[in-house]
Short mmCIF file of C-alpha atoms in Angstrom, two decimals:
data_model
loop_
_atom_site.label_atom_id
_atom_site.label_comp_id
_atom_site.label_asym_id
_atom_site.label_seq_id
_atom_site.Cartn_x
_atom_site.Cartn_y
_atom_site.Cartn_z
CA MET U 156 22.44 6.83 13.12
CA CYS U 157 21.34 6.37 16.72
CA VAL U 158 17.77 5.02 16.50
CA VAL U 159 15.25 4.66 19.33
CA VAL U 160 12.14 2.59 18.51
CA PHE U 161 8.77 3.26 20.18
CA VAL U 162 5.59 1.26 20.57
CA ILE U 163 2.90 3.93 21.08
CA ALA U 164 2.90 7.73 20.70
CA VAL U 165 0.65 9.67 18.34
CA VAL U 166 0.73 13.11 16.70
CA SER U 167 -2.19 14.83 14.94
CA GLY U 168 -3.39 18.25 13.84
CA GLY U 169 -1.54 21.02 12.02
CA PRO U 170 -0.86 19.88 8.43
CA LEU U 171 -1.83 16.27 9.25
CA GLU U 172 -5.29 15.05 8.26
CA ASN U 173 -4.96 11.77 10.18
CA PRO U 174 -3.29 10.60 13.38
CA TYR U 175 0.30 9.46 12.88
CA ARG U 176 1.96 6.98 15.20
CA LEU U 177 5.57 7.39 16.30
CA LYS U 178 7.79 4.58 14.99
CA GLN U 179 11.23 5.79 16.01
CA PHE U 180 13.41 8.82 16.46
CA HIS U 181 17.01 9.33 15.45
CA PHE U 182 19.72 11.95 15.23
CA HIS U 183 22.04 13.28 12.54
CA TRP U 184 25.24 15.13 13.46
CA GLY U 185 28.52 16.39 12.07
CA ALA U 186 32.15 15.71 12.92
CA ASN U 187 32.34 19.27 14.25
CA ASN U 188 29.98 22.11 15.10
CA ASP U 189 30.04 23.70 11.65
CA TRP U 190 27.64 21.21 10.06
CA GLY U 191 25.40 18.25 10.83
CA SER U 192 21.78 19.28 10.16
CA GLU U 193 19.86 18.16 7.08
CA HIS U 194 17.89 21.40 6.87
CA THR U 195 18.98 25.03 7.04
CA VAL U 196 17.22 28.30 7.88
CA ASP U 197 18.38 31.34 5.90
CA SER U 198 21.56 29.35 5.10
CA LYS U 199 22.23 28.73 8.81
CA VAL U 200 23.46 25.19 9.52
CA PHE U 201 23.17 23.47 12.90
CA PRO U 202 25.57 20.88 14.38
CA ALA U 203 22.81 18.27 14.72
CA GLU U 204 19.18 17.51 13.91
CA LEU U 205 16.60 15.24 15.55
CA HIS U 206 13.92 13.41 13.54
CA LEU U 207 10.79 11.90 15.10
CA VAL U 208 9.40 9.54 12.47
CA HIS U 209 5.64 8.84 12.47
CA TRP U 210 3.47 6.79 10.12
CA ASN U 211 -0.14 7.18 9.01
CA CYS U 212 -1.78 4.45 11.09
CA SER U 213 -5.28 5.41 9.91
CA ARG U 214 -4.64 4.89 6.21
CA TYR U 215 -2.02 2.13 6.17
CA ARG U 216 -1.70 -1.20 7.93
CA THR U 217 2.03 -1.18 8.59
CA PHE U 218 4.97 1.20 8.78
CA GLU U 219 6.59 -0.59 5.84
CA GLU U 220 3.52 0.03 3.68
CA ALA U 221 3.30 3.68 4.73
CA ILE U 222 6.92 4.33 3.70
CA MET U 223 6.03 3.66 0.06
CA GLU U 224 2.80 5.66 -0.12
CA GLU U 225 1.70 9.27 -0.41
CA ASN U 226 1.16 10.94 2.98
CA GLY U 227 2.48 7.78 4.58
CA LEU U 228 4.93 9.43 6.96
CA ALA U 229 5.22 12.56 9.07
CA VAL U 230 8.61 13.56 10.41
CA ILE U 231 9.02 16.22 13.07
CA GLY U 232 12.47 17.75 12.67
CA ILE U 233 14.18 19.62 15.49
CA PHE U 234 17.36 21.64 15.11
CA ILE U 235 20.00 21.12 17.80
CA LYS U 236 22.44 23.86 18.74
CA LEU U 237 25.20 24.10 21.30
CA GLY U 238 24.27 25.81 24.53
CA ARG U 239 22.93 24.70 27.87
CA HIS U 240 22.89 21.15 29.19
CA HIS U 241 19.67 19.34 28.17
CA GLU U 242 18.59 17.53 31.31
CA LYS U 243 15.83 15.44 29.69
CA LEU U 244 18.09 14.29 26.85
CA GLN U 245 20.70 13.14 29.35
CA LYS U 246 18.73 9.96 30.05
CA LEU U 247 19.34 8.94 26.43
CA VAL U 248 22.94 10.15 26.43
CA ASP U 249 23.66 7.98 29.47
CA ILE U 250 22.81 4.75 27.62
CA LEU U 251 24.67 5.56 24.39
CA PRO U 252 27.97 3.97 25.52
CA SER U 253 26.11 0.64 25.76
CA VAL U 254 25.29 0.82 22.04
CA ARG U 255 28.59 2.29 20.91
CA TYR U 256 29.33 -0.52 18.46
CA LYS U 257 27.49 -1.47 15.27
CA GLU U 258 24.36 -3.61 15.75
CA SER U 259 24.38 -3.07 19.53
CA LEU U 260 20.98 -3.08 21.25
CA THR U 261 19.78 -2.10 24.70
CA GLU U 262 16.46 -1.59 26.47
CA PHE U 263 15.34 2.00 26.91
CA ASN U 264 12.15 2.38 28.91
CA TYR U 265 9.99 5.13 30.40
CA PHE U 266 11.08 7.91 28.08
CA ASP U 267 8.61 10.50 26.80
CA PRO U 268 9.91 11.86 23.46
CA SER U 269 7.78 14.99 23.82
CA CYS U 270 10.37 16.20 26.34
CA LEU U 271 12.67 16.81 23.37
CA LEU U 272 10.30 19.26 21.69
CA PRO U 273 11.17 22.97 21.89
CA THR U 274 9.03 25.24 24.03
CA CYS U 275 7.88 27.20 20.97
CA SER U 276 5.38 25.34 18.76
CA ASP U 277 6.01 27.37 15.57
CA TYR U 278 7.04 25.29 12.57
CA TRP U 279 7.60 25.11 8.82
CA THR U 280 6.02 22.30 6.82
CA TYR U 281 6.41 20.90 3.31
CA SER U 282 5.90 17.67 1.37
CA GLY U 283 9.18 15.89 0.75
CA SER U 284 11.11 12.66 0.94
CA LEU U 285 12.97 10.50 3.40
CA THR U 286 16.62 11.52 3.78
CA THR U 287 17.70 7.88 4.07
CA PRO U 288 16.97 4.94 1.74
CA PRO U 289 14.52 4.28 0.17
CA LEU U 290 14.26 8.11 -0.19
CA THR U 291 10.57 7.87 -1.06
CA GLU U 292 8.44 10.99 -1.54
CA SER U 293 6.11 10.02 1.27
CA VAL U 294 6.90 12.51 4.04
CA THR U 295 5.08 15.49 5.48
CA TRP U 296 7.98 17.37 7.05
CA ILE U 297 7.30 19.50 10.13
CA MET U 298 10.43 21.46 11.02
CA MET U 299 10.26 23.20 14.36
CA LYS U 300 11.33 26.84 14.24
CA LYS U 301 13.10 26.97 17.61
CA PRO U 302 16.11 24.68 18.17
CA ILE U 303 16.80 22.82 21.37
CA GLU U 304 20.12 23.19 23.16
CA VAL U 305 22.67 20.57 24.20
CA ASP U 306 26.11 21.09 25.66
CA HIS U 307 29.50 20.03 24.28
CA SER U 308 29.76 16.94 26.48
CA GLN U 309 26.39 15.59 25.32
CA LEU U 310 27.19 16.04 21.63
CA ALA U 311 30.61 14.45 22.20
CA VAL U 312 28.94 11.22 23.33
CA PHE U 313 27.04 11.00 20.04
CA ARG U 314 30.30 11.52 18.15
CA SER U 315 31.89 8.68 20.12
CA LEU U 316 29.51 6.12 18.56
CA LEU U 317 30.99 3.83 15.91
CA TYR U 318 30.05 2.57 12.46
CA THR U 319 32.09 -0.56 13.17
CA ALA U 320 31.51 -3.75 15.16
CA VAL U 321 33.51 -5.05 18.10
CA GLY U 322 36.92 -6.23 16.90
CA GLU U 323 36.91 -4.14 13.73
CA GLU U 324 39.03 -1.05 13.15
CA GLU U 325 37.11 1.77 14.79
CA LYS U 326 35.40 4.36 12.59
CA ASN U 327 33.51 7.10 14.38
CA MET U 328 29.89 7.70 13.43
CA VAL U 329 30.00 11.32 12.30
CA ASP U 330 28.68 13.27 9.31
CA ASN U 331 25.72 10.88 9.13
CA PHE U 332 23.52 13.38 7.33
CA ARG U 333 22.31 13.74 3.76
CA PRO U 334 23.80 16.73 1.94
CA LEU U 335 21.43 19.64 1.46
CA GLN U 336 19.07 19.06 -1.47
CA PRO U 337 17.52 21.66 -3.79
CA LEU U 338 14.00 22.71 -2.86
CA MET U 339 12.83 22.09 -6.45
CA ASN U 340 9.21 23.26 -6.80
CA ARG U 341 8.18 22.47 -3.25
CA THR U 342 6.20 25.06 -1.31
CA VAL U 343 7.15 25.61 2.32
CA HIS U 344 4.37 26.79 4.62
CA SER U 345 4.76 28.27 8.09
CA SER U 346 2.48 28.16 11.10
CA PHE U 347 3.45 31.73 11.95
CA GLU U 348 3.74 35.11 10.25
CA PRO U 349 7.31 35.59 8.97
CA ALA U 350 9.15 38.57 10.40
CA LEU U 351 9.43 41.62 8.14
CA LYS U 352 12.91 42.02 6.67
CA MET U 353 14.33 45.23 5.22
CA SER U 354 17.50 45.26 3.18
CA ASN U 355 19.53 48.31 2.12
CA PHE U 356 17.33 50.42 4.40
CA LYS U 357 18.40 54.07 4.45
CA LYS U 358 17.29 56.92 6.63
CA ALA U 359 14.58 58.95 4.93
CA ASP U 360 13.66 62.57 5.38
CA VAL U 361 10.16 63.04 6.71
CA GLN U 362 8.40 66.34 6.26
CA ALA U 363 5.17 67.26 7.94
CA GLY U 364 2.41 68.29 5.60
#
């Protein structure tokens, strides 16, 4: 996972009763464009997914405490699809080669993560768990309806990152996502009215009275 850690940035409103402070954001992606996202929409899979991880700074003293508690975290999830070059993301892409190897670190300043949000503010939300250890049921998920676009060259840089350290046999960091999990009894809410769907619709005869 490529992780960027932040000092201050806060989200509130929507399904969140308290302000949540941004701790870090990271990406999940597949070895190819057929998979990579940890969520799907109507069975549609995306090649990558961005997670902005926030913690409930009003109720808990530390991020580590919030991870283990109810309503401790809020994660904004953003689908990523192939398309146009993402100019704002390029600043991050440009520094990825400097952290290509395991445990590499670099400074990354003056970046506003809100530039990665889609233009449409519609979302789905549900109560769930982290997709990485410790997998605690402490997350309010907010999945943005509209994906953002990146081009092939940008996604290729993510796929060039390595699980291995300098001097070790290289193993590309790909397929770093959790397999799709059953919804169980969770209820998914939307911030918008779902579109009307008609299946097996046939032309009907209409007769004036």
